[in-house]
Short mmCIF file of C-alpha atoms and ligand atoms in Angstrom, two decimals:
data_model
loop_
_atom_site.label_atom_id
_atom_site.label_comp_id
_atom_site.label_asym_id
_atom_site.label_seq_id
_atom_site.Cartn_x
_atom_site.Cartn_y
_atom_site.Cartn_z
CA UNK A 1 -6.54 -35.42 9.69
CA UNK A 2 -3.82 -32.78 9.15
CA UNK A 3 -4.32 -29.44 10.12
CA UNK A 4 -5.36 -27.20 7.46
CA UNK A 5 -3.02 -23.86 7.36
CA UNK A 6 -2.97 -20.79 5.31
CA UNK A 7 -0.67 -21.03 2.08
CA UNK A 8 2.88 -20.33 2.33
CA UNK A 9 3.33 -16.63 1.77
CA UNK A 10 -0.15 -15.69 2.45
CA UNK A 11 -0.76 -14.10 6.26
CA UNK A 12 -3.65 -13.34 8.64
CA UNK A 13 -3.93 -9.89 9.84
CA UNK A 14 -4.89 -10.58 13.31
CA UNK A 15 -6.56 -7.93 15.88
CA UNK A 16 -3.34 -7.13 17.52
CA UNK A 17 -1.96 -5.67 14.09
CA UNK A 18 -5.24 -4.76 12.07
CA UNK A 19 -5.70 -1.56 13.78
CA UNK A 20 -2.45 -0.41 12.62
CA UNK A 21 -3.62 -1.31 8.93
CA UNK A 22 -6.84 0.70 9.66
CA UNK A 23 -4.57 3.72 10.59
CA UNK A 24 -2.44 3.41 7.73
CA UNK A 25 -5.25 2.95 5.32
CA UNK A 26 -7.43 6.20 6.80
CA UNK A 27 -4.36 8.18 6.71
CA UNK A 28 -3.52 7.37 2.98
CA UNK A 29 -7.32 7.84 1.97
CA UNK A 30 -7.10 11.38 3.67
CA UNK A 31 -4.24 12.22 1.52
CA UNK A 32 -5.75 11.01 -1.81
CA UNK A 33 -8.84 13.06 -0.95
CA UNK A 34 -6.90 16.17 -0.23
CA UNK A 35 -5.37 15.95 -3.82
CA UNK A 36 -9.02 15.38 -5.35
CA UNK A 37 -8.09 11.82 -6.35
CA UNK A 38 -11.08 9.04 -6.70
CA UNK A 39 -11.19 5.48 -5.84
CA UNK A 40 -11.31 3.19 -8.36
CA UNK A 41 -12.15 -0.79 -7.55
CA UNK A 42 -11.44 -3.52 -10.19
CA UNK A 43 -11.45 -7.20 -10.14
CA UNK A 44 -8.53 -9.34 -8.52
CA UNK A 45 -8.90 -11.91 -11.37
CA UNK A 46 -8.43 -10.60 -15.11
CA UNK A 47 -7.12 -12.39 -18.46
CA UNK A 48 -3.58 -13.33 -18.03
CA UNK A 49 -3.13 -11.56 -21.55
CA UNK A 50 -3.68 -8.34 -19.95
CA UNK A 51 -0.67 -8.61 -17.60
CA UNK A 52 1.45 -10.35 -20.38
CA UNK A 53 0.68 -7.35 -22.52
CA UNK A 54 1.11 -4.54 -20.06
CA UNK A 55 3.93 -5.90 -17.72
CA UNK A 56 6.15 -7.49 -20.46
CA UNK A 57 6.87 -11.01 -21.38
CA UNK A 58 10.39 -10.72 -20.17
CA UNK A 59 10.01 -9.17 -16.79
CA UNK A 60 10.10 -11.36 -13.68
CA UNK A 61 6.75 -11.02 -12.83
CA UNK A 62 5.27 -12.51 -16.14
CA UNK A 63 8.26 -15.06 -16.32
CA UNK A 64 8.08 -16.62 -12.97
CA UNK A 65 5.79 -14.67 -10.62
CA UNK A 66 2.19 -14.79 -11.63
CA UNK A 67 -0.46 -17.21 -10.13
CA UNK A 68 -1.91 -18.11 -13.52
CA UNK A 69 -4.30 -20.84 -13.82
CA UNK A 70 -7.18 -22.25 -16.31
CA UNK A 71 -10.65 -22.03 -15.02
CA UNK A 72 -13.59 -24.23 -15.47
CA UNK A 73 -14.07 -22.97 -19.06
CA UNK A 74 -10.39 -23.15 -20.17
CA UNK A 75 -9.80 -19.67 -20.24
CA UNK A 76 -6.20 -18.63 -18.76
CA UNK A 77 -6.73 -16.13 -15.78
CA UNK A 78 -4.26 -14.49 -13.45
CA UNK A 79 -4.50 -13.21 -10.00
CA UNK A 80 -3.38 -9.49 -10.43
CA UNK A 81 0.20 -9.18 -9.55
CA UNK A 82 0.00 -5.33 -9.37
CA UNK A 83 -2.78 -2.78 -9.92
CA UNK A 84 -1.77 -0.78 -12.82
CA UNK A 85 -2.72 -3.05 -15.73
CA UNK A 86 -6.37 -3.70 -14.38
CA UNK A 87 -7.00 0.00 -13.62
CA UNK A 88 -5.71 0.85 -17.23
CA UNK A 89 -8.24 -1.91 -18.68
CA UNK A 90 -10.87 -0.50 -16.69
CA UNK A 91 -10.61 2.96 -17.90
CA UNK A 92 -10.30 1.93 -21.69
CA UNK A 93 -13.31 -0.54 -21.39
CA UNK A 94 -15.37 2.33 -19.46
CA UNK A 95 -14.68 5.08 -21.45
CA UNK A 96 -13.09 6.99 -18.99
CA UNK A 97 -10.23 8.39 -20.99
CA UNK A 98 -12.47 9.96 -23.89
CA UNK A 99 -11.53 13.51 -23.94
CA UNK A 100 -10.76 13.71 -20.38
CA UNK A 101 -8.25 13.11 -17.66
CA UNK A 102 -8.29 10.75 -14.60
CA UNK A 103 -6.99 11.06 -11.11
CA UNK A 104 -7.58 7.46 -9.57
CA UNK A 105 -6.31 5.64 -6.45
CA UNK A 106 -6.64 1.92 -5.64
CA UNK A 107 -6.11 -0.50 -2.75
CA UNK A 108 -6.13 -4.13 -2.54
CA UNK A 109 -4.42 -7.62 -2.56
CA UNK A 110 -1.81 -8.37 -5.18
CA UNK A 111 -0.17 -12.14 -5.82
CA UNK A 112 3.22 -12.97 -6.85
CA UNK A 113 4.81 -16.21 -6.55
CA UNK A 114 8.30 -15.25 -4.97
CA UNK A 115 10.12 -16.73 -2.24
CA UNK A 116 8.69 -15.87 1.00
CA UNK A 117 10.72 -13.74 3.14
CA UNK A 118 10.63 -10.55 5.46
CA UNK A 119 8.78 -7.83 3.52
CA UNK A 120 8.05 -10.08 0.45
CA UNK A 121 5.10 -12.06 0.34
CA UNK A 122 2.82 -14.16 -1.99
CA UNK A 123 -0.50 -12.08 -1.18
CA UNK A 124 0.65 -8.42 -0.22
CA UNK A 125 -1.25 -5.37 -0.29
CA UNK A 126 -0.71 -2.12 -2.29
CA UNK A 127 -2.10 1.47 -2.29
CA UNK A 128 -1.61 3.07 -5.77
CA UNK A 129 -2.33 6.09 -7.71
CA UNK A 130 -2.77 6.83 -11.39
CA UNK A 131 -3.06 9.96 -13.41
CA UNK A 132 -3.85 9.69 -16.84
CA UNK A 133 -3.90 12.44 -19.56
CA UNK A 134 -1.08 14.88 -17.97
CA UNK A 135 1.94 15.20 -20.44
CA UNK A 136 4.06 17.94 -18.15
CA UNK A 137 6.40 17.28 -15.22
CA UNK A 138 3.69 19.01 -12.98
CA UNK A 139 1.77 15.74 -12.48
CA UNK A 140 5.02 14.01 -11.67
CA UNK A 141 5.76 16.22 -8.87
CA UNK A 142 2.10 16.16 -7.72
CA UNK A 143 2.17 12.39 -7.35
CA UNK A 144 5.88 12.51 -5.47
CA UNK A 145 4.13 15.33 -3.33
CA UNK A 146 1.50 13.04 -2.59
CA UNK A 147 3.64 10.26 -1.45
CA UNK A 148 5.66 12.68 0.60
CA UNK A 149 2.54 13.86 2.18
CA UNK A 150 1.62 10.13 3.11
CA UNK A 151 5.00 9.70 4.94
CA UNK A 152 4.19 12.98 6.79
CA UNK A 153 0.85 11.95 7.83
CA UNK A 154 2.23 8.60 9.16
CA UNK A 155 5.09 10.48 10.81
CA UNK A 156 7.46 8.35 9.02
CA UNK A 157 11.23 9.41 8.83
CA UNK A 158 13.96 7.68 7.29
CA UNK A 159 12.80 7.30 3.61
CA UNK A 160 14.46 8.71 0.84
CA UNK A 161 13.41 9.32 -2.66
CA UNK A 162 15.36 7.85 -5.38
CA UNK A 163 14.65 9.55 -8.88
CA UNK A 164 15.78 8.48 -12.50
CA UNK A 165 14.85 9.11 -16.02
CA UNK A 166 14.58 6.45 -18.58
CA UNK A 167 13.71 9.08 -21.53
CA UNK A 168 11.50 8.17 -24.36
CA UNK A 169 11.46 4.55 -25.82
CA UNK A 170 13.29 5.48 -28.92
CA UNK A 171 16.15 7.26 -26.83
CA UNK A 172 15.88 4.21 -24.59
CA UNK A 173 16.16 1.79 -27.75
CA UNK A 174 19.46 3.69 -28.78
CA UNK A 175 21.06 3.49 -25.40
CA UNK A 176 20.05 -0.11 -25.07
CA UNK A 177 22.10 -1.20 -28.21
CA UNK A 178 25.16 0.94 -26.80
CA UNK A 179 24.55 -1.10 -23.47
CA UNK A 180 24.67 -4.36 -25.06
CA UNK A 181 27.84 -3.69 -26.93
CA UNK A 182 29.31 -2.69 -23.56
CA UNK A 183 28.10 -5.82 -21.49
CA UNK A 184 29.06 -8.15 -24.53
CA UNK A 185 32.94 -6.92 -23.90
CA UNK A 186 32.57 -7.99 -20.23
CA UNK A 187 30.42 -11.18 -21.27
CA UNK A 188 32.79 -13.93 -19.56
CA UNK A 189 32.23 -11.89 -16.09
CA UNK A 190 28.41 -11.59 -16.19
CA UNK A 191 26.66 -13.97 -14.13
CA UNK A 192 23.84 -16.36 -15.75
CA UNK A 193 21.16 -14.00 -14.70
CA UNK A 194 22.66 -11.19 -16.41
CA UNK A 195 23.81 -12.92 -19.38
CA UNK A 196 19.96 -14.13 -19.56
CA UNK A 197 18.77 -10.57 -19.39
CA UNK A 198 21.51 -9.38 -22.09
CA UNK A 199 19.31 -10.61 -24.79
CA UNK A 200 15.86 -10.34 -23.07
CA UNK A 201 15.67 -7.10 -20.96
CA UNK A 202 19.28 -5.54 -21.03
CA UNK A 203 18.31 -2.59 -18.73
CA UNK A 204 17.79 -4.79 -15.85
CA UNK A 205 21.34 -5.88 -15.90
CA UNK A 206 21.74 -2.20 -14.42
CA UNK A 207 19.86 -2.78 -10.95
CA UNK A 208 21.64 -6.10 -10.36
CA UNK A 209 22.31 -6.96 -6.75
CA UNK A 210 25.52 -8.93 -7.50
CA UNK A 211 28.62 -6.63 -6.52
CA UNK A 212 30.65 -8.27 -9.40
CA UNK A 213 28.08 -7.15 -11.70
CA UNK A 214 27.51 -3.71 -10.02
CA UNK A 215 31.38 -3.02 -10.71
CA UNK A 216 30.87 -3.75 -14.24
CA UNK A 217 27.93 -1.38 -14.46
CA UNK A 218 29.54 1.39 -12.47
CA UNK A 219 31.74 1.70 -15.89
CA UNK A 220 28.79 1.48 -18.55
CA UNK A 221 27.85 4.14 -20.44
CA UNK A 222 25.02 6.45 -18.97
CA UNK A 223 21.63 6.70 -20.13
CA UNK A 224 21.36 10.15 -19.24
CA UNK A 225 23.94 10.92 -22.53
CA UNK A 226 21.36 9.45 -24.52
CA UNK A 227 18.43 11.55 -23.50
CA UNK A 228 17.09 14.36 -25.98
CA UNK A 229 16.32 18.15 -25.17
CA UNK A 230 12.91 17.21 -24.38
CA UNK A 231 13.29 14.47 -21.77
CA UNK A 232 16.18 16.23 -20.40
CA UNK A 233 13.96 19.61 -19.80
CA UNK A 234 11.24 17.31 -18.43
CA UNK A 235 13.33 15.93 -15.67
CA UNK A 236 14.82 19.11 -14.84
CA UNK A 237 11.72 20.83 -14.45
CA UNK A 238 10.62 18.06 -12.21
CA UNK A 239 13.72 18.30 -10.11
CA UNK A 240 13.31 22.13 -9.94
CA UNK A 241 10.12 21.60 -8.48
CA UNK A 242 11.15 19.01 -5.78
CA UNK A 243 13.89 21.49 -4.80
CA UNK A 244 11.19 24.10 -4.46
CA UNK A 245 9.00 21.93 -2.32
CA UNK A 246 11.84 21.59 -0.01
CA UNK A 247 11.82 17.59 -1.04
CA UNK A 248 15.12 15.92 -0.85
CA UNK A 249 15.98 13.41 -3.29
CA UNK A 250 19.10 11.41 -4.99
CA UNK A 251 19.46 10.89 -8.64
CA UNK A 252 20.32 7.34 -8.97
CA UNK A 253 21.05 6.28 -12.90
CA UNK A 254 20.88 2.60 -12.15
CA UNK A 255 17.31 2.80 -11.27
CA UNK A 256 15.43 1.21 -14.15
CA UNK A 257 12.62 -0.39 -12.39
CA UNK A 258 11.41 -4.20 -13.08
CA UNK A 259 8.36 -3.45 -15.42
CA UNK A 260 8.64 -2.68 -19.05
CA UNK A 261 5.83 0.27 -19.37
CA UNK A 262 7.62 2.83 -17.88
CA UNK A 263 9.25 5.96 -19.63
CA UNK A 264 10.89 9.14 -18.70
CA UNK A 265 10.30 9.71 -14.70
CA UNK A 266 10.69 6.63 -12.59
CA UNK A 267 11.21 6.84 -8.92
CA UNK A 268 11.45 4.78 -5.51
CA UNK A 269 10.99 5.74 -1.83
CA UNK A 270 13.62 3.48 0.04
CA UNK A 271 14.43 2.78 3.39
CA UNK A 272 17.67 1.37 4.94
CA UNK A 273 15.74 -0.11 8.14
CA UNK A 274 13.96 -2.94 6.61
CA UNK A 275 16.84 -4.93 5.26
CA UNK A 276 16.83 -6.06 1.63
CA UNK A 277 13.22 -5.09 0.92
CA UNK A 278 13.87 -1.31 1.81
CA UNK A 279 11.64 -0.07 -1.29
CA UNK A 280 8.16 0.80 0.41
CA UNK A 281 6.98 2.80 -2.84
CA UNK A 282 7.97 2.89 -6.50
CA UNK A 283 6.29 4.21 -9.80
CA UNK A 284 6.87 6.41 -12.71
CA UNK A 285 5.75 7.32 -16.12
CA UNK A 286 3.95 5.04 -18.70
CA UNK A 287 3.09 6.97 -21.61
CA UNK A 288 2.42 4.17 -24.00
CA UNK A 289 0.56 1.86 -21.86
CA UNK A 290 -2.92 2.68 -22.51
CA UNK A 291 -2.49 2.31 -26.44
CA UNK A 292 -0.75 -0.96 -25.99
CA UNK A 293 -3.66 -2.21 -24.20
CA UNK A 294 -5.61 -1.07 -27.04
CA UNK A 295 -6.79 2.51 -26.15
CA UNK A 296 -6.08 5.91 -27.49
CA UNK A 297 -2.47 7.08 -27.00
CA UNK A 298 -3.27 8.67 -23.44
CA UNK A 299 -0.07 9.51 -21.22
CA UNK A 300 -0.12 8.15 -17.57
CA UNK A 301 2.03 8.12 -14.35
CA UNK A 302 1.61 6.46 -10.91
CA UNK A 303 2.96 4.62 -8.16
CA UNK A 304 2.43 1.52 -5.89
CA UNK A 305 3.03 1.26 -2.29
CA UNK A 306 3.66 -1.84 -0.20
CA UNK A 307 1.62 -1.87 2.85
CA UNK A 308 3.28 -4.42 4.58
CA UNK A 309 6.65 -2.50 4.16
CA UNK A 310 4.95 0.67 5.20
CA UNK A 311 3.82 -1.17 8.39
CA UNK A 312 6.95 -2.79 9.21
CA UNK A 313 8.46 0.67 9.22
CA UNK A 314 6.11 1.91 11.57
CA UNK A 315 6.90 -0.60 13.76
CA UNK A 316 10.19 -0.65 13.54
CA UNK A 317 9.91 3.13 14.72
CA UNK A 318 7.81 1.88 17.68
CA UNK A 319 6.05 5.40 17.63
CA UNK A 320 2.42 3.93 17.71
CA UNK A 321 0.68 2.81 20.95
CA UNK A 322 -1.97 -0.31 20.59
CA UNK A 323 -5.30 1.91 21.01
CA UNK A 324 -7.91 1.02 23.76
CA UNK A 325 -10.84 -1.13 22.57
CA UNK A 326 -13.38 0.51 24.55
CA UNK A 327 -14.36 3.81 26.46
CA UNK A 328 -17.09 2.07 28.34
CA UNK A 329 -17.66 -1.62 29.59
CA UNK A 330 -21.10 -2.69 30.73
CA UNK A 331 -20.58 -5.12 33.68
CA UNK A 332 -24.05 -6.85 33.67
CA UNK A 333 -25.43 -10.28 35.74
CA UNK A 334 -28.43 -12.74 35.26
CA UNK A 335 -31.55 -11.81 33.54
CA UNK A 336 -30.13 -8.07 33.12
CA UNK A 337 -27.86 -9.03 30.44
CA UNK A 338 -30.61 -8.80 28.05
CA UNK A 339 -31.71 -5.36 29.28
CA UNK A 340 -28.20 -4.27 29.14
CA UNK A 341 -28.11 -4.87 25.16
CA UNK A 342 -30.84 -2.44 24.61
CA UNK A 343 -29.70 -0.01 26.96
CA UNK A 344 -26.53 -0.12 25.18
CA UNK A 345 -28.13 0.37 21.77
CA UNK A 346 -29.69 3.79 22.94
CA UNK A 347 -26.61 4.88 24.25
CA UNK A 348 -24.35 4.17 20.89
CA UNK A 349 -27.34 5.98 18.94
CA UNK A 350 -27.11 8.94 21.48
CA UNK A 351 -23.16 9.22 21.36
CA UNK A 352 -21.77 8.46 17.81
CA UNK A 353 -18.10 7.50 17.97
CA UNK A 354 -18.67 5.98 21.54
CA UNK A 355 -16.93 2.56 22.04
CA UNK A 356 -19.10 0.60 24.36
CA UNK A 357 -18.38 -3.18 25.04
CA UNK A 358 -21.25 -4.91 26.65
CA UNK A 359 -20.40 -8.13 28.87
CA UNK A 360 -21.52 -11.24 27.29
CA UNK A 361 -21.40 -14.88 28.69
CA UNK A 362 -22.33 -14.27 32.42
CA UNK A 363 -19.56 -14.94 35.12
CA UNK A 364 -19.05 -13.17 38.47
CA UNK A 365 -18.48 -9.24 38.94
CA UNK A 366 -14.50 -9.97 39.90
CA UNK A 367 -13.80 -11.60 36.35
CA UNK A 368 -15.82 -9.13 34.51
CA UNK A 369 -13.95 -6.20 35.98
CA UNK A 370 -10.68 -7.75 34.95
CA UNK A 371 -12.13 -7.81 31.32
CA UNK A 372 -13.35 -3.95 31.79
CA UNK A 373 -9.70 -3.12 32.84
CA UNK A 374 -8.15 -5.19 29.95
CA UNK A 375 -10.45 -3.40 27.31
CA UNK A 376 -8.93 -0.36 28.44
CA UNK A 377 -12.47 1.49 29.37
CA UNK A 378 -12.44 4.59 31.24
CA UNK A 379 -15.65 3.69 33.19
CA UNK A 380 -17.52 0.68 33.91
CA UNK A 381 -21.56 0.60 33.80
CA UNK A 382 -22.93 -1.97 36.09
CA UNK A 383 -26.56 -3.35 35.42
CA UNK A 384 -27.50 -6.19 37.98
CA UNK A 385 -31.22 -7.52 38.28
CA UNK A 386 -31.27 -5.14 41.67
CA UNK A 387 -30.51 -1.96 39.48
CA UNK A 388 -32.58 -2.91 36.61
CA UNK A 389 -35.56 -3.43 39.09
CA UNK A 390 -34.92 -0.09 40.42
CA UNK A 391 -34.57 1.60 37.00
CA UNK A 392 -31.03 2.72 37.73
CA UNK A 393 -27.37 1.89 36.46
CA UNK A 394 -24.06 2.52 38.30
CA UNK A 395 -21.01 4.23 36.99
CA UNK A 396 -17.50 3.38 38.30
CA UNK A 397 -14.32 5.27 37.15
CA UNK A 398 -11.72 2.58 36.17
CA UNK A 399 -8.76 4.88 35.36
CA UNK A 400 -9.38 8.16 37.54
CA UNK A 401 -10.68 8.61 41.10
CA UNK A 402 -14.16 9.36 42.07
CA UNK A 403 -16.72 7.44 43.73
CA UNK A 404 -19.17 4.92 42.13
CA UNK A 405 -22.74 6.41 41.74
CA UNK A 406 -25.99 5.60 40.36
CA UNK A 407 -28.12 7.12 37.55
CA UNK A 408 -31.64 6.65 36.52
CA UNK A 409 -31.25 4.87 33.15
CA UNK A 410 -33.31 7.61 31.17
CA UNK A 411 -30.37 10.18 32.25
CA UNK A 412 -27.58 8.13 31.06
CA UNK A 413 -27.15 9.28 27.30
CA UNK A 414 -27.22 12.98 28.55
CA UNK A 415 -25.00 12.11 31.50
CA UNK A 416 -22.55 10.16 29.95
CA UNK A 417 -22.39 12.85 27.12
CA UNK A 418 -21.07 15.20 29.56
CA UNK A 419 -18.85 12.67 31.33
CA UNK A 420 -17.25 11.55 28.20
CA UNK A 421 -16.38 14.96 26.58
P1 ATP B 1 11.19 -5.54 -5.29
O1 ATP B 1 12.08 -5.06 -6.32
O2 ATP B 1 10.79 -5.27 -4.05
O3 ATP B 1 10.72 -6.90 -5.90
P2 ATP B 1 9.15 -4.59 -7.35
O4 ATP B 1 9.97 -3.72 -7.96
O5 ATP B 1 8.81 -6.22 -8.03
O6 ATP B 1 10.03 -4.59 -5.86
P3 ATP B 1 6.67 -3.01 -7.80
O7 ATP B 1 5.98 -4.02 -8.65
O8 ATP B 1 7.00 -1.78 -8.06
O9 ATP B 1 7.83 -3.98 -6.73
O10 ATP B 1 5.62 -2.79 -6.56
C1 ATP B 1 5.36 -1.46 -5.81
C2 ATP B 1 5.92 -1.69 -4.40
O11 ATP B 1 5.17 -2.97 -3.85
C3 ATP B 1 7.15 -2.32 -4.07
O12 ATP B 1 7.91 -1.16 -3.94
C4 ATP B 1 7.15 -3.12 -2.62
O13 ATP B 1 6.71 -1.99 -1.52
C5 ATP B 1 5.77 -3.73 -2.63
N1 ATP B 1 6.11 -5.26 -2.92
C6 ATP B 1 5.99 -5.66 -4.36
N2 ATP B 1 6.42 -6.96 -4.24
C7 ATP B 1 6.08 -7.45 -3.01
C8 ATP B 1 5.76 -8.73 -2.70
N3 ATP B 1 6.15 -9.56 -2.93
N4 ATP B 1 5.44 -8.53 -0.95
C9 ATP B 1 5.53 -7.48 -0.22
N5 ATP B 1 5.21 -6.00 -0.95
C10 ATP B 1 5.81 -5.99 -2.07
MG1 MG B 2 9.68 -7.68 -7.41
#
């Protein structure tokens, strides 16, 4: 029989890496707490309609990346490709937006059927935030400050903030007509992708990766010139806030983002240390989305962060060391192994936070001490049958000098508290 393997583009996170995931997750949660954002959890499966309506029919995600299938009732379901649509659905359905604002964060696996490569997977993980009911640029600034706080907490450098504004849907529509006129003048020079987008989602031509198209786009009319006073003022106030906060950024007028729902502020945090997949966080304002999904008109803004890419960048910087597994390793032989488990339980209860690994599976002292050493423990505790019968346990320093000593078992919690502090 053939070996069963994980699905292409979907990965196991093994112990050698899972500690790093926890490190990143804890740092992010601390930042969300510090800003007063609350967690929301939504299902990984949603009705396919939700994503078609939220993300837009002519986006890469809906056109070719979704995991969509019929369930046993014949309903069309989709594994979520992103987090915002589900959060908006949950807020409407549970009345979270009735005369109140919300600041929420989520995390979880997302699914997109893309070509797997470094930094691009079919199951990947995002942390994201959404803030609902705030119109002004103050909340735009807040979520940018929050992302900057996450980079700081993780010690990440080499990330650059790119910022743009897409104006209102009306302003964008006027610009789109003008852009289509311009692109039609260069129709013969466009590649297939751009020709297709010209009719479906012409703004996407602006962020084409093809150098020939980029040359054409460089001469295209600028969206900024089609913006009204209010959109410009919103953008200016956000920029002033970033300047004030000392957060550097560049305005990238070609930044349009892949999803249909964005208006006004859009942004990406990018790094040049991860090759082609250099965007580690992306987001923007989506003022029409709640209404589009059947709610009252409530504005919103948010971002999604790709955890695999954040972790790749941390690894690339190489600043973190694999933590030790244990503080203490309990070596034990024969029948004492059962007593050892009970003593260990009392010790863990007495010393919250203690990481105590108890040897299981028998074996001689020599091989047990090898394991103790590999666990990174500072001390070994030794409980053989002799010790057990005498009511004592031996303590042996593994990393620092000092003699092995025997302690009465009842005194162990008290004694270890002093030693480990
Ligand atoms: P890209 O241009 O790289 O395809 P995107 O615009 O499709 O990104 P978003 O939908 O904005 O990405 O998702 C937010 C973030 O999630 C991205 O900036 C990235 O860090 C991460 N991300 C998106 N798709 C993937 C993927 N297939 N594998 C790993 N991370 C991803
Ligand atoms: Mg994509």
